[in-house]
Coordinates of C-alpha atoms and ligand atoms in Angstrom, one line a residue:
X1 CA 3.5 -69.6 -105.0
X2 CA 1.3 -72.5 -105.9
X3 CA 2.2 -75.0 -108.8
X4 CA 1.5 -73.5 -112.2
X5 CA -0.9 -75.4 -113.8
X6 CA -0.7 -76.1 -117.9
X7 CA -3.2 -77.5 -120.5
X8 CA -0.8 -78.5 -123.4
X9 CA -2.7 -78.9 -126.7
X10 CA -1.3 -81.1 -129.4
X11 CA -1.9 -83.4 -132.0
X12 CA 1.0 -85.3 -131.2
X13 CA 3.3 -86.7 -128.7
X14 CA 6.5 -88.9 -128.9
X15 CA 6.2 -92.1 -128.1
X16 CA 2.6 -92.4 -128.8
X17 CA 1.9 -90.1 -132.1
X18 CA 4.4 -88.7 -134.0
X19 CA 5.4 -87.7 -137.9
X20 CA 8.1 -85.1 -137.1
X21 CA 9.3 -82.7 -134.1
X22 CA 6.4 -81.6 -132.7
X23 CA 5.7 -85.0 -131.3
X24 CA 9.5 -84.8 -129.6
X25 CA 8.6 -81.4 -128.1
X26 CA 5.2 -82.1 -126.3
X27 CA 6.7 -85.3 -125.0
X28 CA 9.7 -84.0 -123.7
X29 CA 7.9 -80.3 -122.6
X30 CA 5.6 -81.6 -119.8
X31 CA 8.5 -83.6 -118.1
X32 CA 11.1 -80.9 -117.9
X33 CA 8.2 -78.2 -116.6
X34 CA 7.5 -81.0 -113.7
X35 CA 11.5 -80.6 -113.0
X36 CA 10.5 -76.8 -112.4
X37 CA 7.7 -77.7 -109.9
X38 CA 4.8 -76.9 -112.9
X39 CA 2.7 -79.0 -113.8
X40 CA 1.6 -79.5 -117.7
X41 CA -1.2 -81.7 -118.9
X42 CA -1.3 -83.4 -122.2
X43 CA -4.8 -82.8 -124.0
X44 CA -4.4 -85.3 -127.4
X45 CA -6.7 -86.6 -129.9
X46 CA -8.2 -90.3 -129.2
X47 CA -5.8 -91.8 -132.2
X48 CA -5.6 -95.9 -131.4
X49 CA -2.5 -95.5 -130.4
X50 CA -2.7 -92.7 -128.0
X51 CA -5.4 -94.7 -126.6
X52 CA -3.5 -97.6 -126.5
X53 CA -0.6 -95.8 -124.7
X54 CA -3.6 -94.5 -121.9
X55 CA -3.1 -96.2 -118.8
X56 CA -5.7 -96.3 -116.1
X57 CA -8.3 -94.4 -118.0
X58 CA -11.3 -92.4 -116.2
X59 CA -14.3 -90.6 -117.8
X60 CA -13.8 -86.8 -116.6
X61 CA -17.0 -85.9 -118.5
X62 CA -18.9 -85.1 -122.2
X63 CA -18.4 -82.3 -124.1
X64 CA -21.0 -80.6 -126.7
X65 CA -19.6 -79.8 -129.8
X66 CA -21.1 -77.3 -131.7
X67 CA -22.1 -79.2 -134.6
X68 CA -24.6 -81.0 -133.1
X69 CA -22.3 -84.2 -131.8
X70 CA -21.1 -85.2 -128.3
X71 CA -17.5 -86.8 -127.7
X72 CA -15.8 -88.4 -124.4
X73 CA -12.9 -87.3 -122.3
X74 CA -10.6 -89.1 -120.8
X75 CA -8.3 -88.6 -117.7
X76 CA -5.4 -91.6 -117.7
X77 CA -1.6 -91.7 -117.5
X78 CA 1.2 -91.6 -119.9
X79 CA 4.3 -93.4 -119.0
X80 CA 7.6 -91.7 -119.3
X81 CA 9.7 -92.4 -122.6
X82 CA 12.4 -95.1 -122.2
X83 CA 10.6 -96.7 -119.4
X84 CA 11.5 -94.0 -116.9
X85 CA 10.1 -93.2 -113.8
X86 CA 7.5 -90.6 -113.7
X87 CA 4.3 -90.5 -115.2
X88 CA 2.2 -87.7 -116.9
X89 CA -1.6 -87.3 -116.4
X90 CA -3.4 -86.4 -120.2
X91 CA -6.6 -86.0 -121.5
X92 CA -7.8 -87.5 -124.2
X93 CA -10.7 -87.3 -126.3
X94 CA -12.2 -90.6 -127.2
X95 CA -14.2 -90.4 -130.3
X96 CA -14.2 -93.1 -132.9
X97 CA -16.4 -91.3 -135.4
X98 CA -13.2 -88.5 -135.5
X99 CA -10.3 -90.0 -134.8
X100 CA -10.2 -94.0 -135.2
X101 CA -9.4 -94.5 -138.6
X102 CA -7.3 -96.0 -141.2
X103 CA -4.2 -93.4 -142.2
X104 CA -2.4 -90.9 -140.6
X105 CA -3.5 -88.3 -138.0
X106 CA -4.0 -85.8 -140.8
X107 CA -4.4 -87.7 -144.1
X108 CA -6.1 -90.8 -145.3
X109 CA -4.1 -93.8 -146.6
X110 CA -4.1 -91.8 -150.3
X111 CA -2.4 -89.3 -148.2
X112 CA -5.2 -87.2 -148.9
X113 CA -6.2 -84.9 -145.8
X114 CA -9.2 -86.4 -144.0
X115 CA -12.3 -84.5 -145.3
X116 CA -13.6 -83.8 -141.6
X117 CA -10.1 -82.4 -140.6
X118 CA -11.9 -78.8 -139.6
X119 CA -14.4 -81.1 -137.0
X120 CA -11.4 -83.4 -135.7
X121 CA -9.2 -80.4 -135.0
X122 CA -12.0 -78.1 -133.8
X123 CA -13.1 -80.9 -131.5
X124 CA -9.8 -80.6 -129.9
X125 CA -10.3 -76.4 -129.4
X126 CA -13.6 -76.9 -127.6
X127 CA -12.5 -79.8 -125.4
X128 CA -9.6 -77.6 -123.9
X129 CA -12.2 -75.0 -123.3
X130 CA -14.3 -77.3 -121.4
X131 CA -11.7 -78.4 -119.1
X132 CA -10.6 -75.1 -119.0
X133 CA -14.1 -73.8 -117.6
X134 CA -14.0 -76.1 -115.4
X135 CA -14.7 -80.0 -117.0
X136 CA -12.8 -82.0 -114.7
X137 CA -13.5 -81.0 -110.9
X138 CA -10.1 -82.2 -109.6
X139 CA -7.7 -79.9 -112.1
X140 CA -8.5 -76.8 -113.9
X141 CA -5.5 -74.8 -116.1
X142 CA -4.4 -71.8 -115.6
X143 CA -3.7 -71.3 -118.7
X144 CA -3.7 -73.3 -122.2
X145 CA -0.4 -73.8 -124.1
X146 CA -1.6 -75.0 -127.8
X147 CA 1.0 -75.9 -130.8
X148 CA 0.4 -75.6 -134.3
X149 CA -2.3 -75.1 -136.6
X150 CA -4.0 -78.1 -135.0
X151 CA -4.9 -76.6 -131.5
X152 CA -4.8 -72.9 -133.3
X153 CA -8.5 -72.9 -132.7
X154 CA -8.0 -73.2 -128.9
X155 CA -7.4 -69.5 -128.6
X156 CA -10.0 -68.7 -130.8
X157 CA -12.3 -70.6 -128.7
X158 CA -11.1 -69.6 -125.1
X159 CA -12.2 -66.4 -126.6
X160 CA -15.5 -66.9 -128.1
X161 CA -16.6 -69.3 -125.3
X162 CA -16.8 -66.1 -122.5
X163 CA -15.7 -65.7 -119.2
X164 CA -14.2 -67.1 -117.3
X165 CA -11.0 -66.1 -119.5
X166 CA -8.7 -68.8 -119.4
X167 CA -5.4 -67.4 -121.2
X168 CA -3.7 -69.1 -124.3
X169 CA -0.1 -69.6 -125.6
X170 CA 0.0 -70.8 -129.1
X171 CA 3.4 -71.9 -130.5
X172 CA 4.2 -72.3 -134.2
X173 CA 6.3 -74.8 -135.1
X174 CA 6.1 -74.4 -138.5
X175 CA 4.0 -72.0 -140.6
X176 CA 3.7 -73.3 -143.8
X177 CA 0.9 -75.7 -142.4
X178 CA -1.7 -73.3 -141.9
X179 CA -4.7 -75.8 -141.4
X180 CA -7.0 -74.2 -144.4
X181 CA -10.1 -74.4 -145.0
X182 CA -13.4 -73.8 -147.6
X183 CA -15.7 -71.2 -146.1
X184 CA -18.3 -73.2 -145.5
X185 CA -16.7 -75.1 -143.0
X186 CA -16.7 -72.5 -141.1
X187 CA -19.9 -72.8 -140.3
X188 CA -21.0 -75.1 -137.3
X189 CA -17.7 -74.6 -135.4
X190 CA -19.3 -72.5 -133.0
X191 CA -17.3 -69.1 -133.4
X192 CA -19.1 -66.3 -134.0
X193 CA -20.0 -65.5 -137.9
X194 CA -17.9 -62.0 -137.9
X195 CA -14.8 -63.5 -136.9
X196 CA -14.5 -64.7 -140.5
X197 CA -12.4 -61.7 -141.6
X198 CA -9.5 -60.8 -142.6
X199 CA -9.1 -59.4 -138.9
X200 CA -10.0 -62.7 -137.4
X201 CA -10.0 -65.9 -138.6
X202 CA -10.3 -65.5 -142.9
X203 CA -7.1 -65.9 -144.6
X204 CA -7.5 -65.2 -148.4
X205 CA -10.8 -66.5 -148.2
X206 CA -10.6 -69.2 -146.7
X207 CA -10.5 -70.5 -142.7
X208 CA -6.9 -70.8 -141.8
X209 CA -6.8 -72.4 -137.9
X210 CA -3.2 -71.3 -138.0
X211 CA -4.2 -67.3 -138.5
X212 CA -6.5 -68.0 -135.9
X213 CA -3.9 -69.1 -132.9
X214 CA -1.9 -66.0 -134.1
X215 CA -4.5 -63.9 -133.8
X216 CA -6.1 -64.6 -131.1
X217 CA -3.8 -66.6 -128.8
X218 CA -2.2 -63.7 -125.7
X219 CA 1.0 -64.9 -126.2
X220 CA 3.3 -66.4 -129.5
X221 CA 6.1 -68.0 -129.3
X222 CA 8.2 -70.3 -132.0
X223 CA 10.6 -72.8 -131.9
X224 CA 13.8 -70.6 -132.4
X225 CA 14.8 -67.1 -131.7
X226 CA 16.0 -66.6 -135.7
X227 CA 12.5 -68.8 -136.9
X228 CA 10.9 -65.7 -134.4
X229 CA 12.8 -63.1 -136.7
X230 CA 12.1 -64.3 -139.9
X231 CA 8.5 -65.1 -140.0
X232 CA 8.2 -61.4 -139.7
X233 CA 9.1 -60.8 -143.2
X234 CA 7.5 -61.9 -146.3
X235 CA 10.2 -64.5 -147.4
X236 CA 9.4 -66.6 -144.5
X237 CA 6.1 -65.1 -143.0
X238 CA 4.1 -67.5 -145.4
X239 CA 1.5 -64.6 -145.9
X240 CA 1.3 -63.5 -142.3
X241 CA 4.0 -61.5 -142.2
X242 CA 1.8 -58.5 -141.9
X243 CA 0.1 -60.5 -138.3
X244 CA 3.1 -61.1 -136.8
X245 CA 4.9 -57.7 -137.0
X246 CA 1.6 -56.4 -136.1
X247 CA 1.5 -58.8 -133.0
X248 CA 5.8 -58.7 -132.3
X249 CA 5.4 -57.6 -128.7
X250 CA 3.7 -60.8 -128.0
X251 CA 5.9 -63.2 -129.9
X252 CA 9.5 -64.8 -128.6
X253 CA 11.4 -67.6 -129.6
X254 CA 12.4 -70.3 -127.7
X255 CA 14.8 -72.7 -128.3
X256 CA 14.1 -76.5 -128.7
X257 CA 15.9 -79.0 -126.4
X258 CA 17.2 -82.6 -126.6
X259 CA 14.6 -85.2 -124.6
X260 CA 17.4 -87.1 -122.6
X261 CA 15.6 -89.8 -121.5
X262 CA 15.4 -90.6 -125.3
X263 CA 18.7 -89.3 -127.3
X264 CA 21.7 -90.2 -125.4
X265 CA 24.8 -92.0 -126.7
X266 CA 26.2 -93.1 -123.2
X267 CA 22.9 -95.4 -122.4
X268 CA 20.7 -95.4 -125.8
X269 CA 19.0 -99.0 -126.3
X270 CA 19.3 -99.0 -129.7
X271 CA 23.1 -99.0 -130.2
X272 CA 25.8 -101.3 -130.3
X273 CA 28.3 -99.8 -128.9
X274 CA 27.5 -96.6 -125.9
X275 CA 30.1 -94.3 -125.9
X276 CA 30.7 -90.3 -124.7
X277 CA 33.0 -87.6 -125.5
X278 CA 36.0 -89.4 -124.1
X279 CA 35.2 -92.5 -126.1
X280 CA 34.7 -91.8 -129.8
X281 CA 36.7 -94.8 -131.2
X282 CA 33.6 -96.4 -129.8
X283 CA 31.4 -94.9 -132.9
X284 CA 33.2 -97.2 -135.1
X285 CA 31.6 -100.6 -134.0
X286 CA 28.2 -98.2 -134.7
X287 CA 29.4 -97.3 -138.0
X288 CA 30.3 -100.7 -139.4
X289 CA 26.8 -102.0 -137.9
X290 CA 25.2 -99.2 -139.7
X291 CA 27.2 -99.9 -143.3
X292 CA 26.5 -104.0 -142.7
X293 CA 22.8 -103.4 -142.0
X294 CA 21.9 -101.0 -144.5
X295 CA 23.8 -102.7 -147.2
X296 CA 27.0 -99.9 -147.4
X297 CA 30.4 -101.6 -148.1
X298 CA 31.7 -101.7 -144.2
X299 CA 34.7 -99.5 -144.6
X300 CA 35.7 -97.4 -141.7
X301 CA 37.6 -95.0 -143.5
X302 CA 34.9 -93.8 -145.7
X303 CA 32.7 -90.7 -144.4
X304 CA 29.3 -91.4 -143.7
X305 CA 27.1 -88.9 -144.4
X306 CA 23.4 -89.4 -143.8
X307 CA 20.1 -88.2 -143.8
X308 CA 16.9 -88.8 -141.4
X309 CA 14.0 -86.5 -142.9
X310 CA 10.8 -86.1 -143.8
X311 CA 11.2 -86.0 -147.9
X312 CA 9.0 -82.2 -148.5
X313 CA 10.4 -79.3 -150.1
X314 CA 11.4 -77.8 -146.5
X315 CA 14.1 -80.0 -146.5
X316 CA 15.9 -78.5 -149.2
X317 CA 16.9 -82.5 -150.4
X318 CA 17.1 -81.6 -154.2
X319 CA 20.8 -80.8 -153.2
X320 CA 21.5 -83.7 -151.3
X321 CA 20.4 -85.7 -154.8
X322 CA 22.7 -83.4 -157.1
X323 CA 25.5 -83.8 -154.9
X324 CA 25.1 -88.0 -155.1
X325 CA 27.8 -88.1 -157.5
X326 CA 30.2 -86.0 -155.9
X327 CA 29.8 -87.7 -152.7
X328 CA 30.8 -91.0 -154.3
X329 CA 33.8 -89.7 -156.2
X330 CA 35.2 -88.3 -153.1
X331 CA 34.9 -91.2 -151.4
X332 CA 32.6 -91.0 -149.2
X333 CA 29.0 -92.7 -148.7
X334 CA 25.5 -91.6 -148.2
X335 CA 22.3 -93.3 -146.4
X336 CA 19.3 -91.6 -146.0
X337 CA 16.6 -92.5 -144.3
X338 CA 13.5 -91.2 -145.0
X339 CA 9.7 -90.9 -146.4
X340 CA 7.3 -88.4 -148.0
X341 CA 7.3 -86.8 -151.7
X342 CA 7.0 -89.8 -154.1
X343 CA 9.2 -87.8 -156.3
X344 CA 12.1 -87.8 -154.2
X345 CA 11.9 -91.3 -153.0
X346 CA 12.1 -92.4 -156.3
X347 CA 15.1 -90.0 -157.3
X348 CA 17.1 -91.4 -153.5
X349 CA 16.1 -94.8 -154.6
X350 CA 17.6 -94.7 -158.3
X351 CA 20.8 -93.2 -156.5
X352 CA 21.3 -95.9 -154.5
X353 CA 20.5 -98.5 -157.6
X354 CA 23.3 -96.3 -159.4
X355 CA 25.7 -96.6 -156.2
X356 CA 25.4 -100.0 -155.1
X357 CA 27.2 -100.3 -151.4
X358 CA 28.3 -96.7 -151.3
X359 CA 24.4 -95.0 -151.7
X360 CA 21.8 -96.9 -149.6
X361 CA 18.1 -95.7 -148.9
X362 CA 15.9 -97.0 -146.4
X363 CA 12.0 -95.1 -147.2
X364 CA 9.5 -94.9 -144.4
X365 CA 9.6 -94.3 -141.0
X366 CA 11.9 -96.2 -138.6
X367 CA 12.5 -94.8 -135.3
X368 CA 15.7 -97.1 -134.0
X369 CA 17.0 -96.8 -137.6
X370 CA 17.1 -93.0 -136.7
X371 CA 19.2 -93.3 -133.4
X372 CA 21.3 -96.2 -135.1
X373 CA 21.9 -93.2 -137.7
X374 CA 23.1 -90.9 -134.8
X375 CA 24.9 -93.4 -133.5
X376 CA 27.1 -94.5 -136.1
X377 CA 26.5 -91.9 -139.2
X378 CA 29.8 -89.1 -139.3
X379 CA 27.7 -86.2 -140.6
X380 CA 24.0 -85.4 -140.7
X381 CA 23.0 -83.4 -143.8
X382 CA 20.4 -80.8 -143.0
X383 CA 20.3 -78.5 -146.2
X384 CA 16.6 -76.9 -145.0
X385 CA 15.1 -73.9 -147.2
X386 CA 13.8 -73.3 -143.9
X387 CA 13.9 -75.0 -140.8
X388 CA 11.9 -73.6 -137.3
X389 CA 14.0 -75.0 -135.4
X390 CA 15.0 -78.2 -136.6
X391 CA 16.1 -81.5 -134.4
X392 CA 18.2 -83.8 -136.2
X393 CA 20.8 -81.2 -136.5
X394 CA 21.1 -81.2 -132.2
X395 CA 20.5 -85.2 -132.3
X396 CA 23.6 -85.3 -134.5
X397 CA 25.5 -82.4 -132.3
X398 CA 25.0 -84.7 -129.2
X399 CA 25.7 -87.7 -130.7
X400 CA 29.1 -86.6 -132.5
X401 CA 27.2 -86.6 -135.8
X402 CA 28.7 -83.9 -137.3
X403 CA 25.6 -81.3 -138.9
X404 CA 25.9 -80.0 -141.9
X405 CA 23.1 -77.6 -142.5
X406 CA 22.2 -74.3 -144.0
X407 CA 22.1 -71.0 -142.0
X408 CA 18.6 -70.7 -141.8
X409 CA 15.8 -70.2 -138.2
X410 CA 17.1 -72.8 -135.8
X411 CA 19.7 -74.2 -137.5
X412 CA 21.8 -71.0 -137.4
X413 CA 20.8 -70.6 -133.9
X414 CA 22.4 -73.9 -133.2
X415 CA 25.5 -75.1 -135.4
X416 CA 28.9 -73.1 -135.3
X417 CA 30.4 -72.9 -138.7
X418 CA 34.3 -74.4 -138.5
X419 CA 36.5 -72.2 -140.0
X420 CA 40.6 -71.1 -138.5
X421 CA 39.3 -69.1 -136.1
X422 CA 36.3 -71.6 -134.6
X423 CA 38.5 -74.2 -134.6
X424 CA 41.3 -71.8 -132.7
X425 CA 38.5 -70.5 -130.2
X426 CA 36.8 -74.1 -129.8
X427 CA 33.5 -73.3 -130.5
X428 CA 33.2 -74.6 -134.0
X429 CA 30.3 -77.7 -134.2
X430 CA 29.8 -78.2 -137.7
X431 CA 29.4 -76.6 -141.2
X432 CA 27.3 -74.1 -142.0
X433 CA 26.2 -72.5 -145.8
X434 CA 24.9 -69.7 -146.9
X435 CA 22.8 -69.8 -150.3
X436 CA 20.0 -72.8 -151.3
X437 CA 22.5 -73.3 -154.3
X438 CA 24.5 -76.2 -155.9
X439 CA 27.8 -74.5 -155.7
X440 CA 27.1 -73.3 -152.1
X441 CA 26.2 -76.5 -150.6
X442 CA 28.9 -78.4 -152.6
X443 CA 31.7 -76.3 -150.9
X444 CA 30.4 -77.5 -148.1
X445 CA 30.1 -80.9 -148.4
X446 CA 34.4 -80.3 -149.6
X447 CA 35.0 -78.4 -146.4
X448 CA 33.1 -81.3 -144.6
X449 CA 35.5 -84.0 -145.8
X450 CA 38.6 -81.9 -145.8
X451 CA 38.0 -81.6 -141.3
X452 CA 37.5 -85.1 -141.7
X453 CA 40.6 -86.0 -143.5
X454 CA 42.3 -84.2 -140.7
X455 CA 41.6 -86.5 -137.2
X456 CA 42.4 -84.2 -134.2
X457 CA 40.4 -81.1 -135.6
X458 CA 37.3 -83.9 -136.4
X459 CA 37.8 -85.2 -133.0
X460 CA 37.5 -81.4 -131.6
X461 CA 34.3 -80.4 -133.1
X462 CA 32.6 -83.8 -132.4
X463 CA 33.6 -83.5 -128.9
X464 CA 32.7 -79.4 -128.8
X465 CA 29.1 -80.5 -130.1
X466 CA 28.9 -83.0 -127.6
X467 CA 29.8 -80.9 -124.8
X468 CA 27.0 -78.3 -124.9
X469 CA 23.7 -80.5 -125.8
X470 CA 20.7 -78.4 -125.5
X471 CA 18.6 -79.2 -122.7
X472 CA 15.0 -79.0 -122.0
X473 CA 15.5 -77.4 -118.9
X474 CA 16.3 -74.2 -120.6
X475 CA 13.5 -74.1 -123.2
X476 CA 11.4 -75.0 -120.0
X477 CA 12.6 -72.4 -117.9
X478 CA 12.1 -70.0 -121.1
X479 CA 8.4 -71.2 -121.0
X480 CA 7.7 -70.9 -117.2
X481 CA 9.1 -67.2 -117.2
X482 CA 6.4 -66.7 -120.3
X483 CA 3.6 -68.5 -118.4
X484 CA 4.3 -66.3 -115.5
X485 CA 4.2 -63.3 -117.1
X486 CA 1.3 -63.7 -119.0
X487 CA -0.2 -64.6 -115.6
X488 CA 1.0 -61.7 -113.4
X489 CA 2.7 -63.9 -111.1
X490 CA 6.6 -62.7 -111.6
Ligands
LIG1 P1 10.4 -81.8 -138.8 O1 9.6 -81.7 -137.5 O2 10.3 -80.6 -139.6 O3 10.2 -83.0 -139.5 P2 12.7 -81.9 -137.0 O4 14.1 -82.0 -137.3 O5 12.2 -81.0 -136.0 O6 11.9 -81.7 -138.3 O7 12.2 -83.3 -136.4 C1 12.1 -84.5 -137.1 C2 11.9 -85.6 -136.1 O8 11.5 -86.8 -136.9 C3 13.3 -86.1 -135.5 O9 13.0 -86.7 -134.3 C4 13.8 -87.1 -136.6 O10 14.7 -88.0 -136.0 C5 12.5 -87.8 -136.9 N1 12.4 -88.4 -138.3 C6 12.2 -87.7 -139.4 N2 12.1 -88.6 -140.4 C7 12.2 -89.8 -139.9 C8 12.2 -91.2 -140.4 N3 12.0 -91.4 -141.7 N4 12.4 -92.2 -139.5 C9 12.5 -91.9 -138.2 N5 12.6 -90.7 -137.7 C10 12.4 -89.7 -138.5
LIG2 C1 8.4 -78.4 -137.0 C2 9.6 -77.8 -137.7 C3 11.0 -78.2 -137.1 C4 10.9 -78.1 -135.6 C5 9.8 -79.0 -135.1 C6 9.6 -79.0 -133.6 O1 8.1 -79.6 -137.5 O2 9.6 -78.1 -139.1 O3 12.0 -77.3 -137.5 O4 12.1 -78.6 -135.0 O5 8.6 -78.5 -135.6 O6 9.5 -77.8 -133.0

């Protein structure tokens, strides 16, 4: 059978673009479908730094966009993370007027959504459809793989665009982005004027790109196989809870993985001290580095529990804040790392001015700090209202960071609670609760320092969560039996 061949369309992609998991998925995903003979393209937005990252770039050819403007794209090569071997042809569209620009890739320096988000994003739909119809001569996909509400216009698209029909994937990785916009924006973005309805692209009134990858992509699939379950009903579905059951035959969920080329403790460049399974004491050196750098009284004996987030509601951090006190009574110490809601950096940061060498707080983004947290951090604190999938928890399982997270989409799919009989049966990875509520989550954090107050059991469930990483060959292989299917080619 000849080499299955993937258009992946994203927004982001780790190293180059990144503000959360998404990035880690679409830079791992293309390497680990290569390991399974298929090969998947990266088609990104022309941020500075993705053009930056671009190496040997080619023009492939122009693309009209519907509103009247014309943009570049680029064929180049992106080098593997951690300076690894291989290499992974993308696309990219190069287009100052959309994507060069002071800010983030969705919000302006006020952290304001860029007004033209509807073009920039919609730009990215009509690209994939040219290069699936055909753009460049050398490669054309079989089929286009899209991930959030970004690329959720790429099935729309595929559709409106005509034959030949290219078929689409679109995975949510989380739904409460749903990329909305005023009606009059719908106008101009080519699709034809009767798709904005509630059986098409409308949502409440408005254009939601989201609604429109879930309606009209051939396939769905999420991030976790609970995430999968629970978007179907209306205390997770975000208002298309209706959509998915209707479209449930077409939806799975799939299971993250750990990139390891990136997160692994035996050769990762950021940490002091390597180490594996057989060598915990070796965490300690990490942990004192961790305490002296972020200005935590270096004390080996006192838990470290941590944090490395993006500060929104999802994150269910309110808890973390209530529970400061606690924390410091029992003992133990807290550094969390960081950035979003102004309201909640402030609350961390008067913590830590309250806790001086036992609370610390390090706000913005700092990708070594992160592994460095891993690394040398005892438990990793993931208290999500809701959580897709989630990827600090399985940084922290591989790393012997012992998770602490709510049973909720991936992180119950991923984190065995410890309990007598987990502990017995050897399968017990972490702490799990039930309820978003003080009492809940403080029983945990009590159950967290009671297994570590007793060595041999903490040794066991670090090692058992080290033992069983998830890899991305799975998730791939999950992918590339979807991919077929869709295709006919069992
Ligand atoms: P989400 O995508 O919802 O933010 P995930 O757990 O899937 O949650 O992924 C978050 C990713 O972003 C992980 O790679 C995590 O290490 C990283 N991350 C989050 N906040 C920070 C931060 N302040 N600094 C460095 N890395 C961060
Ligand atoms: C989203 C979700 C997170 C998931 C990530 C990667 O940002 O919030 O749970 O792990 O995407 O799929």
């Amino acid at each position: 059978m000849s080499e299955l061949k993937i258009l992946q369309v994203s927004a982001e992609y780790f190293p180059l673009i990144k503000t959360g998991g998404l990035a880690d998925v679409t830079g791992a995903l293309p390497g680990a479908l290569r390991a399974l003979g298929c090969e998947a393209r990266p088609l990104l937005p022309g941020f500075a730094a993705v053009l930056d990252g671009l190496q040997d770039p080619v023009e492939v050819g122009r693309c009209d966009l519907p509103w009247g403007r014309w943009v570049r794209v680029l064929r180049g090569q992106l080098p593997d993370p951690e300076g690894g071997a291989g290499h992974t042809t993308a696309y990219v569209i190069d287009s100052v007027a959309l994507y060069q620009r002071p800010g983030g890739p969705y919000e302006t320096p006020e952290r304001q959504p860029h007004p033209d988000n509807h073009q920039r994003f919609a730009a990215l739909a009509w690209v994939a459809v040219a290069l699936a119809h055909g753009l460049d001569a050398d490669w054309r996909p079989d089929l286009v793989h899209g991930h959030d509400w970004h690329a959720g216009l790429v099935p729309a698209c595929l559709k409106a665009a005509g034959p030949p029909f290219v078929p689409s994937v679109f995975t949510v990785h989380n739904l409460a982005y749903q990329g909305l916009f005023a009606r009059a924006d719908f106008d101009g973005l080519g699709l034809p004027w009767h798709w904005f309805q509630p059986d098409g692209v409308e949502f409440h009134g408005q254009l939601s790109f989201m609604k429109a990858g879930l309606h009209y992509a051939d396939r769905l699939t999420t991030v976790s196989p609970s995430y999968a379950r629970e978007i179907q009903t209306a205390e997770f579905g975000c208002g298309f809870e209706g959509l998915l059951r209707h479209r449930h035959a077409a939806l799975r969920g799939i299971l993250n993985g750990i990139d390891e080329r990136v997160w692994h403790p035996g050769r990762d460049r950021h940490l002091a001290a390597h180490y594996g399974a057989d060598s915990l004491e070796r965490r300690a050196l990490n942990k004192a580095a961790l305490q002296a750098e972020s200005g935590l009284q270096v004390c080996p004996e006192r838990p470290l529990f941590t944090v490395v987030s993006r500060l929104t509601e999802q994150k269910g951090l309110p808890l973390v804040l209530q529970a400061c006190d606690l924390l410091v009574e029992q003992g133990a110490q807290l550094l969390v790392l960081g950035s979003g809601d102004a309201g909640l950096e402030s609350a961390f940061r008067l913590k830590a001015l309250q806790h001086p060498g036992q609370i610390a707080v390090r706000l913005g983004y700092d990708e070594a700090l992160s592994h460095r947290i891993f690394g040398g951090g005892d438990v990793i604190l993931v208290p999500s209202r809701f959580e897709p999938c989630g990827l600090t928890q399985l940084y922290g399982l591989a790393y012997g960071c012992v998770p602490l997270v709510r049973r909720v989409g991936g992180l119950a799919d991923t984190v065995t609670d410890t309990d007598l009989l987990s502990l017995v049966d050897g399968s017990a990875t972490g702490v799990v609760f039930e309820r978003m509520e003080r009492g809940d989550f403080e029983y945990a954090l009590r159950r967290m320092l009671a297994l570590y107050r007793r060595p041999q059991d903490w040794r066991q469930v670090q090692r058992t969560g080290m033992a069983r990483p998830l890899h991305w060959s799975d998730a791939a292989a999950s992918y590339l039996t979807l991919y077929r299917e869709l295709l006919g080619r069992c």
